Amino acid sequence: MSTLILKGTLISAPAPGKLDILEGGYLAVEDGCVEGVYPRLPERYQNAPLEDFGRCLILQSFTDLHLHAPQYPMLGTGMNLPLLEWLSACTYPAEARFADAEYARTVSRALARELIENGTTRVCMFSSLHRPATLILMEELERAGVTGFVGKVNMDRNGSPDLQETTEESRRETLAWLDQSKAFPHIRPILTPRFTPSCTDELLRFLGKLALERNLPVQSHLSENTGELQWVRTLHPECARYWETYDEYGLWTDRTAMAHCVWSDAAERQAMIRAGVTAVHCPASNRNLCSGVAPVRVMLSEGVKVALGTDIAGGDSVHMFDAVADAVRASKDRRILDGWKTEALSVAEAWYLGTSAGASFFGDAPGFVPGQRLHAMAVDDSRLPPSPHPLSAAERFERCVYRRQSGAIRAVWSDGRKVFSRSPD
Amino acid sequence: MSTLILKGTLISAPAPGKLDILEGGYLAVEDGCVEGVYPRLPERYQNAPLEDFGRCLILQSFTDLHLHAPQYPMLGTGMNLPLLEWLSACTYPAEARFADAEYARTVSRALARELIENGTTRVCMFSSLHRPATLILMEELERAGVTGFVGKVNMDRNGSPDLQETTEESRRETLAWLDQSKAFPHIRPILTPRFTPSCTDELLRFLGKLALERNLPVQSHLSENTGELQWVRTLHPECARYWETYDEYGLWTDRTAMAHCVWSDAAERQAMIRAGVTAVHCPASNRNLCSGVAPVRVMLSEGVKVALGTDIAGGDSVHMFDAVADAVRASKDRRILDGWKTEALSVAEAWYLGTSAGASFFGDAPGFVPGQRLHAMAVDDSRLPPSPHPLSAAERFERCVYRRQSGAIRAVWSDGRKVFSRSPD
């Protein structure tokens, strides 16, 4: 059995809004799994290899439950358009470039590296509709140490001349991709109808059947923008609500992640709760594309499962520290919109969404729980300016969420393996 | 005469929403002043020293028209409180530490360096109420190459036991500080009543008289938060509106910068226009403290002078690239609040606010205008990921605004002097 002890200021999120904080604590890891968290090193570990991170914060690593790999090169451009125009003008041309395998590899490798260096070890990620590029993306994520789900996008209508499949192509390529995906131990396939306007009923039916037969997870978009809602109503007059277009074909289950849910009303939220669908809140994207402000406080109090996504490249940062801070800020936007009637999220609540809540989509319990594979990072905040008073661990943690510290992450563990380390400058 | 030629992709903001873009252009500088911008190098400059920045963007440097130096160490903490509670719990204790000169020097030096390294060369800055610390701050800004205005804060009521002056102390210390401030060629004093609730009528009257007699600029806060508005109404039942508490004492002129103006109504905005007061929009701070969303589009269309501030540490970033992006995003929040009736700001408009509009508070015309002292920076975006298509200069510029690139600034000039340079890694 291989044992490792990590020493530092251990902070984890065992429940929404709650932080377990242990300064100078010991995190024992056996064969890549958390064994326990201890204020003093147990006798049996006295001779075990120990990595001492001093005053560094040792935190759960991030789960980014919604992002688009082929949009990574667009990051920070085209922010002046609303969703549907933005898809045609910016996004589809960028995704069409994934037809070029070499380009897809360059982009995938750079993205995978940026994710790991910034502490994101689990993802639900959209590729493009291209099977070869999707397999390359999976390979590069696997190589870098990222784990989770990647989907070949399905879209057989309303795409662009360069970015659309026939229904038959979509079926065939999806089946071939699923076969070829078995090569990756840490990156698994997720069915990915882009969104209702991109998929014929026939294609949605095929995907729903596949999800059921092979017990596959599903990701898509839901109720992001009012123009999109209107379009879905026109396309599906038989469905009273957007979510029904997914439910009708078996794509609405407790293994489904739906990005955005900005405009989900009480009925749609109840449908999420009943089915166990996860809503993926993407605060930066919703703001950049002027989509609206998701009612996250209401979702949480009703019992909707909510996790966080960067949604690059509607979002402008791959870094989940930003997504956590943005979730707090978006909840303040929502508070203002609601006439100060809903409470803003605390940093601890937003942190939970970006770590433990996302981890639950992969079947993990919240926090550093014995028996679970280690997903963690060590963060060095020693280069931040002197504080006017000695900071508590909780204050240091808050400051790390808000401050954008390049190079602060000293080490990252993903699925029990150390996948990144950097010496202090 | 000393001549210098800068070569690169020149981008400047000559008017709101307009960018002058010249790829491979030449910026001629004589004795620290812009001489002209040329697509080809004029014959007379063939032998002049030339700095070739290749494909780097050469941009106007930033003007940060509202920030609090003693709050720099608090950056990214205490974000869960609204304004008035936050002042008592976080801000006043942090500012009280400026009683310690050595501490003030450490903080001032670190802040000055971060400003310059990130392209902010002109500021309107609050110090604390301490005269020695304020002089140390001015000295450190001067040394680093920052220019502009710094104010010793005046507050003779509603402070804390550790952070308040008597009216007499405030008068005496202000006069002594003004005398001692003459030592600094690039950093000049600005009168700084903290905000109406912090100053007695007697103190405001004294400051207004001083502003008139010595032709001094003024900075303060206005209409940031609804609780503050209510408090001002209670303190000044004789004034129908917040702005009148400043106007009554001669602190409302075309050399006045008022931070926030989130809740300024049409009458207050008209009073700004009449007097020529500059509203300093601080989007990050307004969001972090859940103050509200300033109606910047409306202000601009009515003709209010608007500039940008980071407002650290209500704001969580000293970097004006962030403030520019946040101004665009805040205008989208406002658009959502306004039921999609007001237009969002373009990147070019927000950029104008963070550069040319701020420069006008120091008497400068917008853009790279002949005869003006050079305030500029060279930005290297070559380490950003490959784009799906060749980016135009305008797209590269937008991307630099949204992406947080540490180390991208290669050189900074302030008041004609090169104050920072960094080699490519």
mmCIF file of N, CA and C in Angstrom, chain B residues 9-63:
data_model
loop_
_atom_site.group_PDB
_atom_site.id
_atom_site.type_symbol
_atom_site.label_atom_id
_atom_site.label_comp_id
_atom_site.label_asym_id
_atom_site.label_seq_id
_atom_site.Cartn_x
_atom_site.Cartn_y
_atom_site.Cartn_z
ATOM 1 N N THR B 9 1.605 48.331 -32.650
ATOM 2 C CA THR B 9 0.202 48.519 -33.047
ATOM 3 C C THR B 9 -0.392 49.584 -32.129
ATOM 4 N N LEU B 10 -0.521 50.795 -32.654
ATOM 5 C CA LEU B 10 -0.958 51.926 -31.835
ATOM 6 C C LEU B 10 -2.479 51.962 -31.770
ATOM 7 N N ILE B 11 -3.000 52.012 -30.561
ATOM 8 C CA ILE B 11 -4.455 52.118 -30.385
ATOM 9 C C ILE B 11 -4.748 53.182 -29.343
ATOM 10 N N SER B 12 -5.568 54.152 -29.711
ATOM 11 C CA SER B 12 -5.944 55.183 -28.738
ATOM 12 C C SER B 12 -7.414 55.537 -28.903
ATOM 13 N N ALA B 13 -7.943 56.202 -27.890
ATOM 14 C CA ALA B 13 -9.386 56.469 -27.804
ATOM 15 C C ALA B 13 -9.630 57.977 -27.918
ATOM 16 N N PRO B 14 -9.854 58.473 -29.139
ATOM 17 C CA PRO B 14 -10.013 59.916 -29.337
ATOM 18 C C PRO B 14 -11.404 60.423 -28.988
ATOM 19 N N ALA B 15 -12.364 59.522 -28.889
ATOM 20 C CA ALA B 15 -13.747 59.911 -28.569
ATOM 21 C C ALA B 15 -14.441 58.689 -27.998
ATOM 22 N N PRO B 16 -15.529 58.893 -27.248
ATOM 23 C CA PRO B 16 -16.214 57.734 -26.665
ATOM 24 C C PRO B 16 -16.650 56.744 -27.742
ATOM 25 N N GLY B 17 -16.235 55.489 -27.606
ATOM 26 C CA GLY B 17 -16.661 54.459 -28.532
ATOM 27 C C GLY B 17 -15.830 54.374 -29.792
ATOM 28 N N LYS B 18 -14.862 55.285 -29.934
ATOM 29 C CA LYS B 18 -14.037 55.298 -31.147
ATOM 30 C C LYS B 18 -12.615 54.884 -30.799
ATOM 31 N N LEU B 19 -12.017 54.048 -31.642
ATOM 32 C CA LEU B 19 -10.605 53.700 -31.466
ATOM 33 C C LEU B 19 -9.835 54.105 -32.712
ATOM 34 N N ASP B 20 -8.714 54.777 -32.537
ATOM 35 C CA ASP B 20 -7.779 54.987 -33.643
ATOM 36 C C ASP B 20 -6.784 53.843 -33.605
ATOM 37 N N ILE B 21 -6.744 53.080 -34.680
ATOM 38 C CA ILE B 21 -5.883 51.886 -34.715
ATOM 39 C C ILE B 21 -4.906 52.020 -35.872
ATOM 40 N N LEU B 22 -3.632 51.835 -35.571
ATOM 41 C CA LEU B 22 -2.610 51.921 -36.614
ATOM 42 C C LEU B 22 -1.624 50.782 -36.402
ATOM 43 N N GLU B 23 -1.702 49.775 -37.268
ATOM 44 C CA GLU B 23 -0.780 48.636 -37.115
ATOM 45 C C GLU B 23 0.587 48.986 -37.699
ATOM 46 N N GLY B 24 1.633 48.602 -37.002
ATOM 47 C CA GLY B 24 2.990 48.934 -37.448
ATOM 48 C C GLY B 24 3.205 50.431 -37.519
ATOM 49 N N GLY B 25 2.589 51.149 -36.587
ATOM 50 C CA GLY B 25 2.679 52.609 -36.598
ATOM 51 C C GLY B 25 3.829 53.122 -35.750
ATOM 52 N N TYR B 26 4.078 54.416 -35.902
ATOM 53 C CA TYR B 26 5.165 55.084 -35.181
ATOM 54 C C TYR B 26 4.590 56.193 -34.309
ATOM 55 N N LEU B 27 4.965 56.167 -33.036
ATOM 56 C CA LEU B 27 4.564 57.227 -32.112
ATOM 57 C C LEU B 27 5.816 58.028 -31.792
ATOM 58 N N ALA B 28 5.836 59.280 -32.237
ATOM 59 C CA ALA B 28 7.022 60.118 -32.010
ATOM 60 C C ALA B 28 6.838 60.922 -30.734
ATOM 61 N N VAL B 29 7.874 60.895 -29.891
ATOM 62 C CA VAL B 29 7.834 61.560 -28.588
ATOM 63 C C VAL B 29 9.019 62.513 -28.505
ATOM 64 N N GLU B 30 8.739 63.764 -28.200
ATOM 65 C CA GLU B 30 9.829 64.743 -28.060
ATOM 66 C C GLU B 30 9.775 65.358 -26.672
ATOM 67 N N ASP B 31 10.879 65.270 -25.967
ATOM 68 C CA ASP B 31 10.953 65.784 -24.595
ATOM 69 C C ASP B 31 9.762 65.329 -23.748
ATOM 70 N N GLY B 32 9.403 64.077 -23.903
ATOM 71 C CA GLY B 32 8.337 63.502 -23.078
ATOM 72 C C GLY B 32 6.933 63.782 -23.568
ATOM 73 N N CYS B 33 6.827 64.576 -24.641
ATOM 74 C CA CYS B 33 5.491 64.892 -25.166
ATOM 75 C C CYS B 33 5.233 64.170 -26.492
ATOM 76 N N VAL B 34 3.990 63.760 -26.675
ATOM 77 C CA VAL B 34 3.602 63.181 -27.961
ATOM 78 C C VAL B 34 3.823 64.229 -29.051
ATOM 79 N N GLU B 35 4.529 63.821 -30.119
ATOM 80 C CA GLU B 35 4.719 64.753 -31.237
ATOM 81 C C GLU B 35 3.764 64.396 -32.371
ATOM 82 N N GLY B 36 3.552 63.107 -32.538
ATOM 83 C CA GLY B 36 2.619 62.693 -33.590
ATOM 84 C C GLY B 36 2.599 61.186 -33.750
ATOM 85 N N VAL B 37 1.616 60.727 -34.526
ATOM 86 C CA VAL B 37 1.427 59.304 -34.817
ATOM 87 C C VAL B 37 1.513 59.157 -36.330
ATOM 88 N N TYR B 38 2.341 58.206 -36.799
ATOM 89 C CA TYR B 38 2.606 58.115 -38.233
ATOM 90 C C TYR B 38 2.559 56.683 -38.736
ATOM 91 N N PRO B 39 1.939 56.477 -39.899
ATOM 92 C CA PRO B 39 1.975 55.139 -40.497
ATOM 93 C C PRO B 39 3.377 54.792 -41.039
ATOM 94 N N ARG B 40 4.114 55.800 -41.481
ATOM 95 C CA ARG B 40 5.501 55.598 -41.908
ATOM 96 C C ARG B 40 6.369 56.608 -41.167
ATOM 97 N N LEU B 41 7.604 56.217 -40.895
ATOM 98 C CA LEU B 41 8.470 57.084 -40.092
ATOM 99 C C LEU B 41 8.877 58.315 -40.912
ATOM 100 N N PRO B 42 8.558 59.501 -40.440
ATOM 101 C CA PRO B 42 8.948 60.706 -41.187
ATOM 102 C C PRO B 42 10.472 60.792 -41.354
ATOM 103 N N GLU B 43 10.846 61.368 -42.459
ATOM 104 C CA GLU B 43 12.263 61.500 -42.821
ATOM 105 C C GLU B 43 13.098 62.063 -41.665
ATOM 106 N N ARG B 44 12.571 63.085 -41.001
ATOM 107 C CA ARG B 44 13.348 63.767 -39.962
ATOM 108 C C ARG B 44 13.651 62.879 -38.756
ATOM 109 N N TYR B 45 12.949 61.754 -38.649
ATOM 110 C CA TYR B 45 13.177 60.852 -37.505
ATOM 111 C C TYR B 45 14.004 59.622 -37.865
ATOM 112 N N GLN B 46 14.542 59.592 -39.095
ATOM 113 C CA GLN B 46 15.232 58.380 -39.550
ATOM 114 C C GLN B 46 16.369 57.975 -38.612
ATOM 115 N N ASN B 47 17.011 58.952 -37.979
ATOM 116 C CA ASN B 47 18.139 58.614 -37.101
ATOM 117 C C ASN B 47 17.794 58.696 -35.612
ATOM 118 N N ALA B 48 16.532 58.891 -35.336
ATOM 119 C CA ALA B 48 16.135 58.998 -33.914
ATOM 120 C C ALA B 48 16.121 57.607 -33.267
ATOM 121 N N PRO B 49 16.374 57.541 -31.966
ATOM 122 C CA PRO B 49 16.303 56.246 -31.278
ATOM 123 C C PRO B 49 14.888 55.672 -31.369
ATOM 124 N N LEU B 50 14.809 54.388 -31.710
ATOM 125 C CA LEU B 50 13.513 53.762 -31.919
ATOM 126 C C LEU B 50 13.397 52.506 -31.057
ATOM 127 N N GLU B 51 12.277 52.397 -30.334
ATOM 128 C CA GLU B 51 11.996 51.148 -29.619
ATOM 129 C C GLU B 51 10.936 50.407 -30.407
ATOM 130 N N ASP B 52 11.319 49.242 -30.914
ATOM 131 C CA ASP B 52 10.395 48.472 -31.743
ATOM 132 C C ASP B 52 9.714 47.419 -30.883
ATOM 133 N N PHE B 53 8.434 47.579 -30.671
ATOM 134 C CA PHE B 53 7.682 46.612 -29.874
ATOM 135 C C PHE B 53 6.981 45.565 -30.745
ATOM 136 N N GLY B 54 7.392 45.487 -31.988
ATOM 137 C CA GLY B 54 6.884 44.419 -32.865
ATOM 138 C C GLY B 54 5.374 44.449 -32.964
ATOM 139 N N ARG B 55 4.748 43.309 -32.658
ATOM 140 C CA ARG B 55 3.287 43.220 -32.742
ATOM 141 C C ARG B 55 2.590 43.680 -31.466
ATOM 142 N N CYS B 56 3.348 44.113 -30.456
ATOM 143 C CA CYS B 56 2.707 44.562 -29.205
ATOM 144 C C CYS B 56 1.733 45.701 -29.486
ATOM 145 N N LEU B 57 0.694 45.757 -28.645
ATOM 146 C CA LEU B 57 -0.219 46.897 -28.682
ATOM 147 C C LEU B 57 0.391 48.027 -27.854
ATOM 148 N N ILE B 58 0.432 49.221 -28.436
ATOM 149 C CA ILE B 58 0.854 50.393 -27.667
ATOM 150 C C ILE B 58 -0.403 51.221 -27.403
ATOM 151 N N LEU B 59 -0.748 51.298 -26.127
ATOM 152 C CA LEU B 59 -2.031 51.860 -25.701
ATOM 153 C C LEU B 59 -1.810 53.027 -24.767
ATOM 154 N N GLN B 60 -2.814 53.886 -24.646
ATOM 155 C CA GLN B 60 -2.794 54.868 -23.561
ATOM 156 C C GLN B 60 -2.748 54.110 -22.226
ATOM 157 N N SER B 61 -2.030 54.641 -21.270
ATOM 158 C CA SER B 61 -2.049 54.009 -19.946
ATOM 159 C C SER B 61 -3.336 54.423 -19.230
ATOM 160 N N PHE B 62 -3.568 53.808 -18.068
ATOM 161 C CA PHE B 62 -4.852 53.956 -17.384
ATOM 162 C C PHE B 62 -4.890 55.137 -16.405
ATOM 163 N N THR B 63 -6.103 55.618 -16.197
ATOM 164 C CA THR B 63 -6.386 56.590 -15.140
ATOM 165 C C THR B 63 -7.362 55.934 -14.171
#
